[in-house]
């Protein structure tokens, strides 16, 4: 949990213990999601659930991914998933 003035970000990271054989790339998945209720908004109408990621959420996911990716060793090929809300 990362607190700010009026903001808190919950980030979880999970990784596989072993890499899949034959994988020649680093599978890093980053998901950032801003909940409507966190901003004081509740979606109205027929669909009450959160929709697909907005452009802002996609760009924020990339902003998280780019500086983190070089921190892993080149030989590390385990699946890693980062979720921020």
mmCIF file with all atom_site columns, C-alpha atoms in Angstrom:
data_model
loop_
_atom_site.group_PDB
_atom_site.id
_atom_site.type_symbol
_atom_site.label_atom_id
_atom_site.label_alt_id
_atom_site.label_comp_id
_atom_site.label_asym_id
_atom_site.label_entity_id
_atom_site.label_seq_id
_atom_site.pdbx_PDB_ins_code
_atom_site.Cartn_x
_atom_site.Cartn_y
_atom_site.Cartn_z
_atom_site.occupancy
_atom_site.B_iso_or_equiv
_atom_site.pdbx_formal_charge
_atom_site.auth_seq_id
_atom_site.auth_comp_id
_atom_site.auth_asym_id
_atom_site.auth_atom_id
_atom_site.pdbx_PDB_model_num
ATOM 1  C CA . UNK A 1 1  ? 0.000   0.000   0.000   1.00 0.00 ? 1  UNK A CA 1
ATOM 2  C CA . UNK A 1 2  ? 1.489   3.308   -1.099  1.00 0.00 ? 2  UNK A CA 1
ATOM 3  C CA . UNK A 1 3  ? -0.261  6.278   0.559   1.00 0.00 ? 3  UNK A CA 1
ATOM 4  C CA . UNK A 1 4  ? -0.200  9.792   -0.830  1.00 0.00 ? 4  UNK A CA 1
ATOM 5  C CA . UNK A 1 5  ? -2.127  12.940  0.099   1.00 0.00 ? 5  UNK A CA 1
ATOM 6  C CA . UNK A 1 6  ? -5.580  11.618  -0.760  1.00 0.00 ? 6  UNK A CA 1
ATOM 7  C CA . UNK A 1 7  ? -4.422  8.616   -2.792  1.00 0.00 ? 7  UNK A CA 1
ATOM 8  C CA . UNK A 1 8  ? -3.525  5.027   -1.958  1.00 0.00 ? 8  UNK A CA 1
ATOM 9  C CA . UNK A 1 9  ? -2.230  2.482   -4.452  1.00 0.00 ? 9  UNK A CA 1
ATOM 10 C CA . UNK A 1 10 ? -2.381  -1.242  -3.732  1.00 0.00 ? 10 UNK A CA 1
ATOM 11 C CA . UNK A 1 11 ? 0.114   -3.221  -5.812  1.00 0.00 ? 11 UNK A CA 1
ATOM 12 C CA . UNK A 1 12 ? 0.596   -6.983  -5.782  1.00 0.00 ? 12 UNK A CA 1
ATOM 13 C CA . UNK A 1 13 ? 3.330   -8.936  -7.551  1.00 0.00 ? 13 UNK A CA 1
ATOM 14 C CA . UNK A 1 14 ? 3.349   -12.677 -8.217  1.00 0.00 ? 14 UNK A CA 1
ATOM 15 C CA . UNK A 1 15 ? 5.845   -14.833 -10.104 1.00 0.00 ? 15 UNK A CA 1
ATOM 16 C CA . UNK A 1 16 ? 6.092   -18.462 -11.140 1.00 0.00 ? 16 UNK A CA 1
ATOM 17 C CA . UNK A 1 17 ? 8.694   -20.487 -9.266  1.00 0.00 ? 17 UNK A CA 1
ATOM 18 C CA . UNK A 1 18 ? 10.016  -22.057 -12.475 1.00 0.00 ? 18 UNK A CA 1
ATOM 19 C CA . UNK A 1 19 ? 10.251  -20.769 -16.038 1.00 0.00 ? 19 UNK A CA 1
ATOM 20 C CA . UNK A 1 20 ? 8.490   -22.645 -18.829 1.00 0.00 ? 20 UNK A CA 1
ATOM 21 C CA . UNK A 1 21 ? 10.987  -24.638 -20.938 1.00 0.00 ? 21 UNK A CA 1
ATOM 22 C CA . UNK A 1 22 ? 11.909  -23.116 -24.293 1.00 0.00 ? 22 UNK A CA 1
ATOM 23 C CA . UNK A 1 23 ? 10.825  -19.589 -23.360 1.00 0.00 ? 23 UNK A CA 1
ATOM 24 C CA . UNK A 1 24 ? 13.248  -17.029 -24.798 1.00 0.00 ? 24 UNK A CA 1
ATOM 25 C CA . UNK A 1 25 ? 11.609  -13.837 -23.503 1.00 0.00 ? 25 UNK A CA 1
ATOM 26 C CA . UNK A 1 26 ? 10.662  -12.283 -20.165 1.00 0.00 ? 26 UNK A CA 1
ATOM 27 C CA . UNK A 1 27 ? 6.862   -12.498 -19.713 1.00 0.00 ? 27 UNK A CA 1
ATOM 28 C CA . UNK A 1 28 ? 6.021   -9.445  -17.595 1.00 0.00 ? 28 UNK A CA 1
ATOM 29 C CA . UNK A 1 29 ? 2.333   -8.515  -17.376 1.00 0.00 ? 29 UNK A CA 1
ATOM 30 C CA . UNK A 1 30 ? 1.371   -5.199  -15.773 1.00 0.00 ? 30 UNK A CA 1
ATOM 31 C CA . UNK A 1 31 ? -2.255  -4.286  -15.064 1.00 0.00 ? 31 UNK A CA 1
ATOM 32 C CA . UNK A 1 32 ? -3.294  -0.902  -13.670 1.00 0.00 ? 32 UNK A CA 1
ATOM 33 C CA . UNK A 1 33 ? -6.958  -0.339  -12.914 1.00 0.00 ? 33 UNK A CA 1
ATOM 34 C CA . UNK A 1 34 ? -8.586  2.740   -11.466 1.00 0.00 ? 34 UNK A CA 1
ATOM 35 C CA . UNK A 1 35 ? -11.895 1.827   -9.867  1.00 0.00 ? 35 UNK A CA 1
ATOM 36 C CA . UNK A 1 36 ? -14.833 4.169   -10.395 1.00 0.00 ? 36 UNK A CA 1
ATOM 37 C CA . UNK A 1 37 ? -15.755 4.114   -6.729  1.00 0.00 ? 37 UNK A CA 1
ATOM 38 C CA . UNK A 1 38 ? -12.217 5.235   -5.818  1.00 0.00 ? 38 UNK A CA 1
ATOM 39 C CA . UNK A 1 39 ? -12.827 8.458   -7.727  1.00 0.00 ? 39 UNK A CA 1
ATOM 40 C CA . UNK A 1 40 ? -16.280 8.885   -6.161  1.00 0.00 ? 40 UNK A CA 1
ATOM 41 C CA . UNK A 1 41 ? -18.081 7.822   -9.348  1.00 0.00 ? 41 UNK A CA 1
ATOM 42 C CA . UNK A 1 42 ? -20.593 5.007   -9.664  1.00 0.00 ? 42 UNK A CA 1
ATOM 43 C CA . UNK A 1 43 ? -21.423 3.857   -13.203 1.00 0.00 ? 43 UNK A CA 1
ATOM 44 C CA . UNK A 1 44 ? -25.108 4.188   -14.025 1.00 0.00 ? 44 UNK A CA 1
ATOM 45 C CA . UNK A 1 45 ? -27.290 2.560   -16.612 1.00 0.00 ? 45 UNK A CA 1
ATOM 46 C CA . UNK A 1 46 ? -27.487 -1.103  -17.527 1.00 0.00 ? 46 UNK A CA 1
ATOM 47 C CA . UNK A 1 47 ? -23.810 -1.992  -17.046 1.00 0.00 ? 47 UNK A CA 1
ATOM 48 C CA . UNK A 1 48 ? -22.746 -1.544  -13.418 1.00 0.00 ? 48 UNK A CA 1
ATOM 49 C CA . UNK A 1 49 ? -19.395 -3.340  -13.690 1.00 0.00 ? 49 UNK A CA 1
ATOM 50 C CA . UNK A 1 50 ? -16.038 -1.881  -14.532 1.00 0.00 ? 50 UNK A CA 1
ATOM 51 C CA . UNK A 1 51 ? -15.439 -1.710  -18.283 1.00 0.00 ? 51 UNK A CA 1
ATOM 52 C CA . UNK A 1 52 ? -12.328 -2.609  -20.272 1.00 0.00 ? 52 UNK A CA 1
ATOM 53 C CA . UNK A 1 53 ? -9.177  -0.614  -19.492 1.00 0.00 ? 53 UNK A CA 1
ATOM 54 C CA . UNK A 1 54 ? -9.282  3.017   -20.536 1.00 0.00 ? 54 UNK A CA 1
ATOM 55 C CA . UNK A 1 55 ? -6.516  4.622   -22.575 1.00 0.00 ? 55 UNK A CA 1
ATOM 56 C CA . UNK A 1 56 ? -5.207  6.263   -19.385 1.00 0.00 ? 56 UNK A CA 1
ATOM 57 C CA . UNK A 1 57 ? -5.039  2.875   -17.617 1.00 0.00 ? 57 UNK A CA 1
ATOM 58 C CA . UNK A 1 58 ? -3.212  1.305   -20.563 1.00 0.00 ? 58 UNK A CA 1
ATOM 59 C CA . UNK A 1 59 ? -0.663  4.134   -20.678 1.00 0.00 ? 59 UNK A CA 1
ATOM 60 C CA . UNK A 1 60 ? -0.187  3.976   -16.897 1.00 0.00 ? 60 UNK A CA 1
ATOM 61 C CA . UNK A 1 61 ? 0.450   0.217   -17.172 1.00 0.00 ? 61 UNK A CA 1
ATOM 62 C CA . UNK A 1 62 ? 3.155   0.940   -19.735 1.00 0.00 ? 62 UNK A CA 1
ATOM 63 C CA . UNK A 1 63 ? 4.663   3.633   -17.491 1.00 0.00 ? 63 UNK A CA 1
ATOM 64 C CA . UNK A 1 64 ? 4.944   1.014   -14.742 1.00 0.00 ? 64 UNK A CA 1
ATOM 65 C CA . UNK A 1 65 ? 6.324   -1.669  -17.095 1.00 0.00 ? 65 UNK A CA 1
ATOM 66 C CA . UNK A 1 66 ? 9.095   0.315   -18.815 1.00 0.00 ? 66 UNK A CA 1
ATOM 67 C CA . UNK A 1 67 ? 11.239  1.227   -15.773 1.00 0.00 ? 67 UNK A CA 1
ATOM 68 C CA . UNK A 1 68 ? 10.717  -2.140  -14.017 1.00 0.00 ? 68 UNK A CA 1
ATOM 69 C CA . UNK A 1 69 ? 11.629  -4.457  -16.917 1.00 0.00 ? 69 UNK A CA 1
ATOM 70 C CA . UNK A 1 70 ? 15.412  -3.660  -16.957 1.00 0.00 ? 70 UNK A CA 1
ATOM 71 C CA . UNK A 1 71 ? 15.663  -4.402  -13.217 1.00 0.00 ? 71 UNK A CA 1
ATOM 72 C CA . UNK A 1 72 ? 15.255  -8.145  -13.839 1.00 0.00 ? 72 UNK A CA 1
ATOM 73 C CA . UNK A 1 73 ? 18.314  -10.192 -14.888 1.00 0.00 ? 73 UNK A CA 1
ATOM 74 C CA . UNK A 1 74 ? 18.481  -11.168 -18.574 1.00 0.00 ? 74 UNK A CA 1
ATOM 75 C CA . UNK A 1 75 ? 18.335  -14.896 -17.734 1.00 0.00 ? 75 UNK A CA 1
ATOM 76 C CA . UNK A 1 76 ? 15.116  -14.522 -15.651 1.00 0.00 ? 76 UNK A CA 1
ATOM 77 C CA . UNK A 1 77 ? 12.285  -16.009 -17.767 1.00 0.00 ? 77 UNK A CA 1
ATOM 78 C CA . UNK A 1 78 ? 9.637   -16.741 -15.103 1.00 0.00 ? 78 UNK A CA 1
ATOM 79 C CA . UNK A 1 79 ? 6.134   -15.322 -15.589 1.00 0.00 ? 79 UNK A CA 1
ATOM 80 C CA . UNK A 1 80 ? 5.633   -12.169 -13.500 1.00 0.00 ? 80 UNK A CA 1
ATOM 81 C CA . UNK A 1 81 ? 2.325   -10.359 -13.009 1.00 0.00 ? 81 UNK A CA 1
ATOM 82 C CA . UNK A 1 82 ? 1.952   -6.920  -11.414 1.00 0.00 ? 82 UNK A CA 1
ATOM 83 C CA . UNK A 1 83 ? -1.505  -5.603  -10.510 1.00 0.00 ? 83 UNK A CA 1
ATOM 84 C CA . UNK A 1 84 ? -2.076  -2.054  -9.256  1.00 0.00 ? 84 UNK A CA 1
ATOM 85 C CA . UNK A 1 85 ? -5.402  -0.637  -8.128  1.00 0.00 ? 85 UNK A CA 1
#
